mmCIF file of C-alpha atoms in Angstrom:
data_model
loop_
_atom_site.group_PDB
_atom_site.id
_atom_site.type_symbol
_atom_site.label_atom_id
_atom_site.label_comp_id
_atom_site.label_asym_id
_atom_site.label_seq_id
_atom_site.Cartn_x
_atom_site.Cartn_y
_atom_site.Cartn_z
ATOM 1 C CA MET A 1 -21.881 -26.843 -4.312
ATOM 2 C CA ARG A 2 -24.050 -24.131 -3.154
ATOM 3 C CA ALA A 3 -22.815 -20.561 -3.490
ATOM 4 C CA VAL A 4 -23.949 -16.851 -3.429
ATOM 5 C CA GLY A 5 -22.572 -14.431 -5.982
ATOM 6 C CA TYR A 6 -23.870 -11.958 -8.439
ATOM 7 C CA GLN A 7 -23.682 -11.264 -12.179
ATOM 8 C CA GLN A 8 -23.819 -7.433 -12.297
ATOM 9 C CA SER A 9 -23.009 -4.641 -9.755
ATOM 10 C CA LEU A 10 -26.427 -3.589 -8.430
ATOM 11 C CA PRO A 11 -27.717 -1.647 -5.261
ATOM 12 C CA ILE A 12 -28.366 -4.340 -2.464
ATOM 13 C CA ASP A 13 -32.080 -3.554 -2.529
ATOM 14 C CA GLN A 14 -32.154 -5.014 -5.866
ATOM 15 C CA ASP A 15 -33.593 -8.783 -6.252
ATOM 16 C CA ALA A 16 -30.385 -9.774 -8.365
ATOM 17 C CA SER A 17 -27.901 -7.730 -6.186
ATOM 18 C CA LEU A 18 -26.842 -11.292 -4.736
ATOM 19 C CA ILE A 19 -28.217 -14.715 -6.077
ATOM 20 C CA ASP A 20 -28.114 -18.247 -5.033
ATOM 21 C CA VAL A 21 -26.124 -20.243 -7.542
ATOM 22 C CA GLU A 22 -24.549 -23.913 -7.930
ATOM 23 C CA LEU A 23 -20.874 -24.005 -8.945
ATOM 24 C CA PRO A 24 -18.510 -26.744 -9.482
ATOM 25 C CA ARG A 25 -16.479 -27.637 -6.448
ATOM 26 C CA PRO A 26 -12.881 -26.314 -6.698
ATOM 27 C CA GLU A 27 -9.748 -27.918 -6.754
ATOM 28 C CA PRO A 28 -6.751 -26.789 -4.587
ATOM 29 C CA GLY A 29 -3.431 -25.723 -6.267
ATOM 30 C CA PRO A 30 -0.004 -26.533 -4.950
ATOM 31 C CA ARG A 31 0.140 -24.437 -1.924
ATOM 32 C CA ASP A 32 -3.527 -24.146 -1.509
ATOM 33 C CA LEU A 33 -6.164 -25.649 1.107
ATOM 34 C CA LEU A 34 -9.690 -27.041 0.149
ATOM 35 C CA VAL A 35 -11.736 -25.664 3.089
ATOM 36 C CA GLU A 36 -15.328 -26.678 3.874
ATOM 37 C CA ILE A 37 -16.838 -23.480 4.843
ATOM 38 C CA ARG A 38 -18.713 -23.347 8.243
ATOM 39 C CA ALA A 39 -19.271 -19.723 8.851
ATOM 40 C CA VAL A 40 -18.495 -16.242 7.073
ATOM 41 C CA SER A 41 -18.364 -12.654 8.294
ATOM 42 C CA LEU A 42 -18.861 -9.701 6.523
ATOM 43 C CA ASN A 43 -16.854 -6.495 5.876
ATOM 44 C CA PRO A 44 -16.900 -3.208 4.238
ATOM 45 C CA VAL A 45 -14.787 -4.629 1.492
ATOM 46 C CA ASP A 46 -17.510 -7.179 0.557
ATOM 47 C CA THR A 47 -19.897 -4.086 -0.433
ATOM 48 C CA LYS A 48 -17.318 -2.184 -2.235
ATOM 49 C CA VAL A 49 -16.063 -5.208 -4.198
ATOM 50 C CA ARG A 50 -19.833 -6.028 -5.090
ATOM 51 C CA MET A 51 -20.517 -2.397 -6.295
ATOM 52 C CA ARG A 52 -16.917 -1.971 -8.259
ATOM 53 C CA ALA A 53 -16.178 -5.576 -9.764
ATOM 54 C CA GLN A 54 -17.980 -6.611 -12.812
ATOM 55 C CA PRO A 55 -18.050 -10.417 -13.246
ATOM 56 C CA GLU A 56 -16.769 -11.842 -16.505
ATOM 57 C CA ALA A 57 -19.455 -11.704 -19.247
ATOM 58 C CA GLY A 58 -21.974 -14.895 -18.255
ATOM 59 C CA GLY A 59 -20.325 -15.486 -15.145
ATOM 60 C CA VAL A 60 -20.894 -15.189 -11.415
ATOM 61 C CA LYS A 61 -18.774 -13.349 -8.855
ATOM 62 C CA VAL A 62 -18.517 -15.264 -5.464
ATOM 63 C CA LEU A 63 -17.560 -12.605 -2.752
ATOM 64 C CA GLY A 64 -16.545 -13.238 1.060
ATOM 65 C CA PHE A 65 -13.293 -13.109 2.778
ATOM 66 C CA ASP A 66 -13.775 -13.959 6.440
ATOM 67 C CA ALA A 67 -14.125 -17.537 6.839
ATOM 68 C CA ALA A 68 -13.989 -20.524 9.456
ATOM 69 C CA GLY A 69 -14.073 -23.998 8.324
ATOM 70 C CA ILE A 70 -12.686 -27.564 8.110
ATOM 71 C CA VAL A 71 -9.580 -28.550 5.858
ATOM 72 C CA ARG A 72 -11.018 -31.190 3.343
ATOM 73 C CA GLY A 73 -8.079 -31.340 0.941
ATOM 74 C CA VAL A 74 -4.534 -30.189 0.610
ATOM 75 C CA GLY A 75 -2.257 -29.427 -2.515
ATOM 76 C CA SER A 76 0.892 -31.086 -3.425
ATOM 77 C CA GLU A 77 3.133 -28.784 -1.866
ATOM 78 C CA SER A 78 1.290 -27.903 1.283
ATOM 79 C CA SER A 79 2.950 -28.531 4.330
ATOM 80 C CA LEU A 80 1.329 -26.206 7.226
ATOM 81 C CA PHE A 81 -2.031 -28.086 7.655
ATOM 82 C CA LYS A 82 -3.608 -31.508 7.098
ATOM 83 C CA GLU A 83 -7.133 -32.762 6.407
ATOM 84 C CA GLY A 84 -9.475 -32.463 9.241
ATOM 85 C CA ASP A 85 -7.665 -29.207 10.790
ATOM 86 C CA GLU A 86 -10.033 -26.510 11.901
ATOM 87 C CA VAL A 87 -8.952 -23.194 10.271
ATOM 88 C CA PHE A 88 -9.848 -19.401 9.960
ATOM 89 C CA TYR A 89 -8.867 -16.794 7.586
ATOM 90 C CA ALA A 90 -9.422 -14.025 5.332
ATOM 91 C CA GLY A 91 -8.411 -14.979 1.767
ATOM 92 C CA ALA A 92 -7.379 -13.335 -1.132
ATOM 93 C CA ILE A 93 -9.217 -10.324 -2.954
ATOM 94 C CA THR A 94 -7.972 -11.871 -6.400
ATOM 95 C CA ARG A 95 -9.569 -15.355 -5.790
ATOM 96 C CA PRO A 96 -13.021 -16.537 -5.757
ATOM 97 C CA GLY A 97 -14.659 -15.798 -2.077
ATOM 98 C CA THR A 98 -15.876 -17.631 0.874
ATOM 99 C CA ASN A 99 -19.727 -17.412 0.391
ATOM 100 C CA ALA A 100 -19.610 -20.974 -0.789
ATOM 101 C CA GLU A 101 -19.848 -24.501 0.572
ATOM 102 C CA PHE A 102 -16.120 -25.022 -0.361
ATOM 103 C CA HIS A 103 -13.181 -22.648 -0.950
ATOM 104 C CA VAL A 104 -9.561 -22.926 -1.810
ATOM 105 C CA VAL A 105 -6.922 -20.692 -0.109
ATOM 106 C CA ASP A 106 -3.334 -20.417 -0.135
ATOM 107 C CA GLU A 107 -2.090 -21.973 3.159
ATOM 108 C CA ARG A 108 0.351 -18.996 4.079
ATOM 109 C CA LEU A 109 -2.824 -16.894 4.668
ATOM 110 C CA VAL A 110 -4.470 -19.356 7.024
ATOM 111 C CA GLY A 111 -4.207 -19.787 10.745
ATOM 112 C CA ARG A 112 -5.643 -22.640 13.148
ATOM 113 C CA LYS A 113 -9.042 -21.730 14.599
ATOM 114 C CA PRO A 114 -9.099 -20.813 18.183
ATOM 115 C CA LYS A 115 -9.767 -23.811 20.263
ATOM 116 C CA SER A 116 -11.934 -21.949 22.538
ATOM 117 C CA LEU A 117 -14.310 -20.370 19.769
ATOM 118 C CA SER A 118 -17.049 -21.559 17.621
ATOM 119 C CA PHE A 119 -16.748 -21.263 13.974
ATOM 120 C CA GLU A 120 -19.023 -18.413 14.144
ATOM 121 C CA GLU A 121 -16.813 -16.649 16.777
ATOM 122 C CA ALA A 122 -13.804 -17.469 14.653
ATOM 123 C CA ALA A 123 -15.127 -16.229 11.481
ATOM 124 C CA ALA A 124 -15.605 -12.724 13.127
ATOM 125 C CA LEU A 125 -11.930 -12.016 13.553
ATOM 126 C CA PRO A 126 -9.595 -12.961 10.566
ATOM 127 C CA LEU A 127 -9.626 -9.774 8.122
ATOM 128 C CA THR A 128 -10.028 -7.494 11.049
ATOM 129 C CA THR A 129 -7.343 -8.848 13.187
ATOM 130 C CA LEU A 130 -4.919 -8.950 10.486
ATOM 131 C CA THR A 131 -5.762 -5.200 9.434
ATOM 132 C CA ALA A 132 -5.533 -4.011 12.911
ATOM 133 C CA TRP A 133 -2.441 -6.169 13.611
ATOM 134 C CA GLU A 134 -0.518 -4.999 10.574
ATOM 135 C CA THR A 135 -1.752 -1.223 11.107
ATOM 136 C CA LEU A 136 -0.368 -1.187 14.496
ATOM 137 C CA PHE A 137 3.043 -3.048 14.326
ATOM 138 C CA ASP A 138 3.648 -3.063 10.826
ATOM 139 C CA ARG A 139 2.629 0.359 9.367
ATOM 140 C CA LEU A 140 2.618 2.581 12.626
ATOM 141 C CA ASP A 141 5.579 0.534 14.596
ATOM 142 C CA VAL A 142 3.735 1.348 17.790
ATOM 143 C CA LYS A 143 6.437 -0.082 19.919
ATOM 144 C CA ARG A 144 8.922 2.428 18.874
ATOM 145 C CA PRO A 145 8.174 5.654 20.869
ATOM 146 C CA VAL A 146 8.080 9.201 19.111
ATOM 147 C CA LYS A 147 10.111 11.506 21.366
ATOM 148 C CA GLY A 148 8.328 14.217 23.219
ATOM 149 C CA ALA A 149 4.954 12.825 21.990
ATOM 150 C CA ALA A 150 2.337 11.473 24.571
ATOM 151 C CA ASN A 151 2.726 7.389 24.505
ATOM 152 C CA ALA A 152 -0.730 7.415 23.355
ATOM 153 C CA LEU A 153 -2.965 6.053 20.146
ATOM 154 C CA LEU A 154 -6.138 7.715 18.943
ATOM 155 C CA ILE A 155 -8.171 5.169 17.343
ATOM 156 C CA VAL A 156 -10.965 7.022 15.011
ATOM 157 C CA GLY A 157 -14.140 4.985 14.330
ATOM 158 C CA ALA A 158 -13.255 2.344 17.203
ATOM 159 C CA ALA A 159 -16.478 0.597 17.432
ATOM 160 C CA GLY A 160 -16.597 -1.357 14.099
ATOM 161 C CA GLY A 161 -14.888 -4.722 13.418
ATOM 162 C CA VAL A 162 -11.131 -3.389 12.935
ATOM 163 C CA GLY A 163 -11.592 -1.066 15.891
ATOM 164 C CA SER A 164 -12.722 -3.744 17.923
ATOM 165 C CA VAL A 165 -9.861 -5.590 17.777
ATOM 166 C CA ALA A 166 -7.404 -2.758 17.603
ATOM 167 C CA LEU A 167 -8.541 -1.523 20.997
ATOM 168 C CA GLN A 168 -7.715 -4.976 22.312
ATOM 169 C CA LEU A 169 -4.378 -5.322 20.740
ATOM 170 C CA ALA A 170 -3.307 -1.991 21.838
ATOM 171 C CA ARG A 171 -4.520 -2.257 25.329
ATOM 172 C CA HIS A 172 -3.158 -5.849 25.999
ATOM 173 C CA LEU A 173 0.248 -5.839 23.711
ATOM 174 C CA THR A 174 1.472 -2.380 24.412
ATOM 175 C CA ASP A 175 1.729 0.287 27.248
ATOM 176 C CA LEU A 176 -0.097 2.976 25.091
ATOM 177 C CA THR A 177 -2.828 5.039 26.433
ATOM 178 C CA VAL A 178 -5.550 4.329 24.021
ATOM 179 C CA ILE A 179 -8.033 6.793 22.998
ATOM 180 C CA ALA A 180 -11.266 5.934 20.955
ATOM 181 C CA THR A 181 -13.705 7.715 19.168
ATOM 182 C CA ALA A 182 -17.531 6.704 19.149
ATOM 183 C CA SER A 183 -20.646 8.711 18.748
ATOM 184 C CA ARG A 184 -23.567 6.560 20.320
ATOM 185 C CA PRO A 185 -23.904 5.654 23.888
ATOM 186 C CA GLU A 186 -23.915 1.902 23.022
ATOM 187 C CA THR A 187 -20.773 2.313 20.817
ATOM 188 C CA GLN A 188 -18.880 4.293 23.260
ATOM 189 C CA GLU A 189 -19.631 1.625 26.108
ATOM 190 C CA TRP A 190 -18.472 -1.003 23.715
ATOM 191 C CA ALA A 191 -15.229 0.718 23.026
ATOM 192 C CA ARG A 192 -14.468 0.893 26.805
ATOM 193 C CA GLU A 193 -15.431 -2.797 27.513
ATOM 194 C CA LEU A 194 -12.633 -3.626 24.899
ATOM 195 C CA GLY A 195 -9.852 -1.415 26.500
ATOM 196 C CA ALA A 196 -10.151 1.903 25.555
ATOM 197 C CA HIS A 197 -8.922 4.355 28.334
ATOM 198 C CA HIS A 198 -10.593 7.385 26.982
ATOM 199 C CA VAL A 199 -13.575 7.598 24.790
ATOM 200 C CA ILE A 200 -14.364 11.033 22.830
ATOM 201 C CA ASP A 201 -17.268 11.686 20.188
ATOM 202 C CA HIS A 202 -16.208 11.834 16.603
ATOM 203 C CA SER A 203 -19.354 13.755 15.946
ATOM 204 C CA GLN A 204 -17.551 16.894 17.437
ATOM 205 C CA PRO A 205 -14.171 18.326 16.701
ATOM 206 C CA LEU A 206 -11.779 15.842 17.744
ATOM 207 C CA ALA A 207 -8.751 18.089 18.544
ATOM 208 C CA ALA A 208 -10.241 20.024 21.582
ATOM 209 C CA GLN A 209 -11.652 16.716 23.050
ATOM 210 C CA VAL A 210 -7.945 15.396 22.844
ATOM 211 C CA GLU A 211 -6.404 18.206 24.303
ATOM 212 C CA ALA A 212 -8.911 18.189 27.174
ATOM 213 C CA LEU A 213 -7.667 14.602 28.272
ATOM 214 C CA GLY A 214 -4.710 16.471 29.559
ATOM 215 C CA ILE A 215 -2.159 13.810 28.420
ATOM 216 C CA GLY A 216 -0.568 15.599 25.525
ATOM 217 C CA ALA A 217 -0.556 15.170 21.688
ATOM 218 C CA PRO A 218 -0.858 11.465 20.824
ATOM 219 C CA ALA A 219 2.076 9.807 18.828
ATOM 220 C CA PHE A 220 -0.140 7.868 16.727
ATOM 221 C CA VAL A 221 -3.176 8.005 15.138
ATOM 222 C CA PHE A 222 -5.108 5.293 13.339
ATOM 223 C CA SER A 223 -8.042 6.293 11.120
ATOM 224 C CA ILE A 224 -10.789 3.670 10.447
ATOM 225 C CA THR A 225 -13.691 5.390 8.824
ATOM 226 C CA HIS A 226 -14.647 9.023 7.077
ATOM 227 C CA THR A 227 -11.073 9.945 7.451
ATOM 228 C CA GLU A 228 -12.067 12.799 5.130
ATOM 229 C CA ASN A 229 -14.260 14.037 7.858
ATOM 230 C CA HIS A 230 -11.797 14.065 10.473
ATOM 231 C CA PHE A 231 -8.371 14.761 8.629
ATOM 232 C CA ALA A 232 -8.261 18.266 9.496
ATOM 233 C CA GLU A 233 -8.870 17.683 13.363
ATOM 234 C CA ILE A 234 -6.409 14.736 13.206
ATOM 235 C CA ALA A 235 -3.784 17.118 11.885
ATOM 236 C CA LYS A 236 -4.416 19.361 14.702
ATOM 237 C CA ALA A 237 -4.165 16.652 17.548
ATOM 238 C CA ILE A 238 -1.316 14.566 16.454
ATOM 239 C CA ALA A 239 1.932 15.215 17.871
ATOM 240 C CA PRO A 240 5.081 16.448 15.835
ATOM 241 C CA GLN A 241 6.707 13.762 14.020
ATOM 242 C CA GLY A 242 3.796 11.267 14.904
ATOM 243 C CA ARG A 243 2.816 8.359 12.755
ATOM 244 C CA PHE A 244 -0.756 8.391 11.113
ATOM 245 C CA ALA A 245 -2.561 5.364 9.459
ATOM 246 C CA LEU A 246 -5.687 4.986 7.616
ATOM 247 C CA ILE A 247 -7.441 2.020 5.887
ATOM 248 C CA ASP A 248 -10.566 3.459 4.415
ATOM 249 C CA ASP A 249 -11.067 5.003 0.839
ATOM 250 C CA PRO A 250 -11.834 8.755 1.477
ATOM 251 C CA LYS A 251 -14.598 10.047 -0.602
ATOM 252 C CA ALA A 252 -12.701 13.575 -0.801
ATOM 253 C CA PRO A 253 -9.147 14.311 -1.450
ATOM 254 C CA LEU A 254 -6.977 14.583 1.733
ATOM 255 C CA ASP A 255 -4.747 17.985 1.673
ATOM 256 C CA ILE A 256 -1.688 16.267 3.174
ATOM 257 C CA SER A 257 0.102 19.414 3.590
ATOM 258 C CA LEU A 258 -1.671 19.971 6.623
ATOM 259 C CA LEU A 259 0.846 17.304 8.179
ATOM 260 C CA LYS A 260 4.043 19.005 6.657
ATOM 261 C CA SER A 261 4.672 21.360 9.449
ATOM 262 C CA LYS A 262 4.542 18.450 12.039
ATOM 263 C CA SER A 263 6.749 16.336 9.711
ATOM 264 C CA VAL A 264 4.002 13.541 10.248
ATOM 265 C CA SER A 265 4.378 10.072 8.341
ATOM 266 C CA ILE A 266 1.276 8.563 6.642
ATOM 267 C CA HIS A 267 1.097 4.991 6.314
ATOM 268 C CA TRP A 268 -1.652 3.250 4.363
ATOM 269 C CA GLU A 269 -2.737 -0.402 5.185
ATOM 270 C CA SER A 270 -4.416 -2.896 2.957
ATOM 271 C CA MET A 271 -4.587 -6.386 4.551
ATOM 272 C CA PHE A 272 -4.720 -7.978 0.979
ATOM 273 C CA THR A 273 -1.390 -6.387 -0.292
ATOM 274 C CA ARG A 274 0.701 -9.475 0.758
ATOM 275 C CA SER A 275 -1.639 -11.731 -1.199
ATOM 276 C CA THR A 276 -2.318 -9.772 -4.200
ATOM 277 C CA PHE A 277 1.430 -9.192 -4.617
ATOM 278 C CA GLN A 278 2.545 -12.500 -3.438
ATOM 279 C CA THR A 279 5.241 -10.739 -1.267
ATOM 280 C CA ALA A 280 8.168 -12.494 0.177
ATOM 281 C CA ASP A 281 6.630 -12.078 3.701
ATOM 282 C CA MET A 282 3.117 -13.544 2.741
ATOM 283 C CA GLU A 283 3.536 -16.184 5.485
ATOM 284 C CA ARG A 284 3.377 -13.545 7.934
ATOM 285 C CA GLN A 285 -0.187 -13.686 7.949
ATOM 286 C CA HIS A 286 -0.201 -17.145 8.938
ATOM 287 C CA GLU A 287 2.029 -16.320 11.780
ATOM 288 C CA ILE A 288 -0.336 -13.575 12.864
ATOM 289 C CA LEU A 289 -3.545 -15.562 12.959
ATOM 290 C CA ASN A 290 -1.747 -18.398 14.731
ATOM 291 C CA GLU A 291 -0.681 -15.651 17.340
ATOM 292 C CA ALA A 292 -4.018 -14.425 17.597
ATOM 293 C CA ALA A 293 -5.587 -17.906 18.076
ATOM 294 C CA ARG A 294 -3.126 -18.302 21.066
ATOM 295 C CA LEU A 295 -4.132 -14.895 22.570
ATOM 296 C CA VAL A 296 -7.904 -15.629 21.986
ATOM 297 C CA ASP A 297 -7.560 -19.244 23.898
ATOM 298 C CA ALA A 298 -5.281 -17.650 26.459
ATOM 299 C CA GLY A 299 -8.448 -15.109 27.233
ATOM 300 C CA THR A 300 -6.112 -12.120 26.139
ATOM 301 C CA ILE A 301 -8.308 -11.067 23.321
ATOM 302 C CA ARG A 302 -11.941 -11.921 22.685
ATOM 303 C CA THR A 303 -14.022 -12.458 19.561
ATOM 304 C CA THR A 304 -15.975 -9.087 18.040
ATOM 305 C CA LEU A 305 -18.859 -11.137 16.932
ATOM 306 C CA SER A 306 -22.124 -9.169 17.436
ATOM 307 C CA ASP A 307 -24.939 -10.862 15.248
ATOM 308 C CA VAL A 308 -25.501 -14.234 13.675
ATOM 309 C CA ILE A 309 -28.277 -13.642 11.071
ATOM 310 C CA GLY A 310 -28.855 -17.308 9.800
ATOM 311 C CA PRO A 311 -27.167 -19.349 7.142
ATOM 312 C CA ILE A 312 -25.202 -18.745 4.149
ATOM 313 C CA ASN A 313 -27.852 -17.490 1.350
ATOM 314 C CA ALA A 314 -28.643 -14.477 -0.793
ATOM 315 C CA ALA A 315 -31.116 -13.404 1.489
ATOM 316 C CA ASN A 316 -29.184 -13.329 4.522
ATOM 317 C CA LEU A 317 -26.214 -11.702 2.608
ATOM 318 C CA LYS A 318 -28.332 -9.152 1.329
ATOM 319 C CA ARG A 319 -29.440 -8.192 4.949
ATOM 320 C CA ALA A 320 -25.942 -8.134 6.027
ATOM 321 C CA HIS A 321 -24.551 -6.119 3.238
ATOM 322 C CA ALA A 322 -27.318 -3.613 3.809
ATOM 323 C CA LEU A 323 -26.309 -3.513 7.604
ATOM 324 C CA ILE A 324 -22.735 -2.972 6.668
ATOM 325 C CA GLU A 325 -23.804 -0.191 4.184
ATOM 326 C CA SER A 326 -25.743 1.590 6.800
ATOM 327 C CA GLY A 327 -22.332 2.301 8.623
ATOM 328 C CA ARG A 328 -24.051 1.743 12.016
ATOM 329 C CA THR A 329 -22.635 -1.938 12.836
ATOM 330 C CA ARG A 330 -20.988 -2.565 16.048
ATOM 331 C CA GLY A 331 -18.475 -5.758 15.955
ATOM 332 C CA LYS A 332 -18.884 -8.163 13.284
ATOM 333 C CA ILE A 333 -21.898 -9.856 11.397
ATOM 334 C CA VAL A 334 -21.454 -13.743 10.847
ATOM 335 C CA LEU A 335 -23.450 -16.246 8.943
ATOM 336 C CA SER A 336 -23.441 -19.664 9.796
ATOM 337 C CA GLY A 337 -23.560 -22.924 7.548
ATOM 338 C CA PHE A 338 -25.764 -23.628 4.349
#
């Protein structure tokens, strides 16, 4: 089968950073599905893994997490899907990725593709939807109020993939006042389109802008990007006994003592925790994706696809990785077919 991978970690402008390869078609394990890949989307984790994870000597590492496709085989113990089902999912960081014609994935991580979306539109959603959903409802527990705080959520870096879903979930599934940060006119407008009540500029100090809204200190803060740059301002802005979540990898240590006087709790979110550690609630991701598909088909939330840049090959994936590394994307970049 055709696939795209790498043999050594290299900057994306190097010819060998991603290469077209031929690999054997994988076989599904007992709880696995064999999926024919129709579309994939890119996430920052793709670029991080490319630069950090070296393949075995002489081997090829295939990246890719988000995918939409058609089930072409099921494992001996599979019960959630059958051949011919259209699915979408974000996979596992511990297994070969989706940048291939065929892919095997544990069915407990897979949802039914929204009927109203194309494969490209569906591929934009799984990883960001799972990350946003788990952060809001499993980590921050936003439906449990913080007494005395404004019933508000501040999303820092809201115009990217995760923020684009988090804005919609917070606006349509909660009664929170949603405050987004974005620094460019086009990303600020995008955040408003997706449901932000207020948009502030994260290139300027955040706390004073939040205070100027006149709604009080927000109970919840969700930091998606460049947390190290905004952490001191977040500590000023958040309400006493508030809850703070982050998903990025800060490039400098965070002085968490800034949160002590307010007794603010800190919550990390990694969408891959359930699959990596085979947690007892691993099937929760199947449930979340099925619920997200229902919400999409009901018109409650929409795809966050922004660009489709061509078929899945090394040249197009290099382009997509470079765009992700620029830090200036809006929504999700998708590649379609081979």
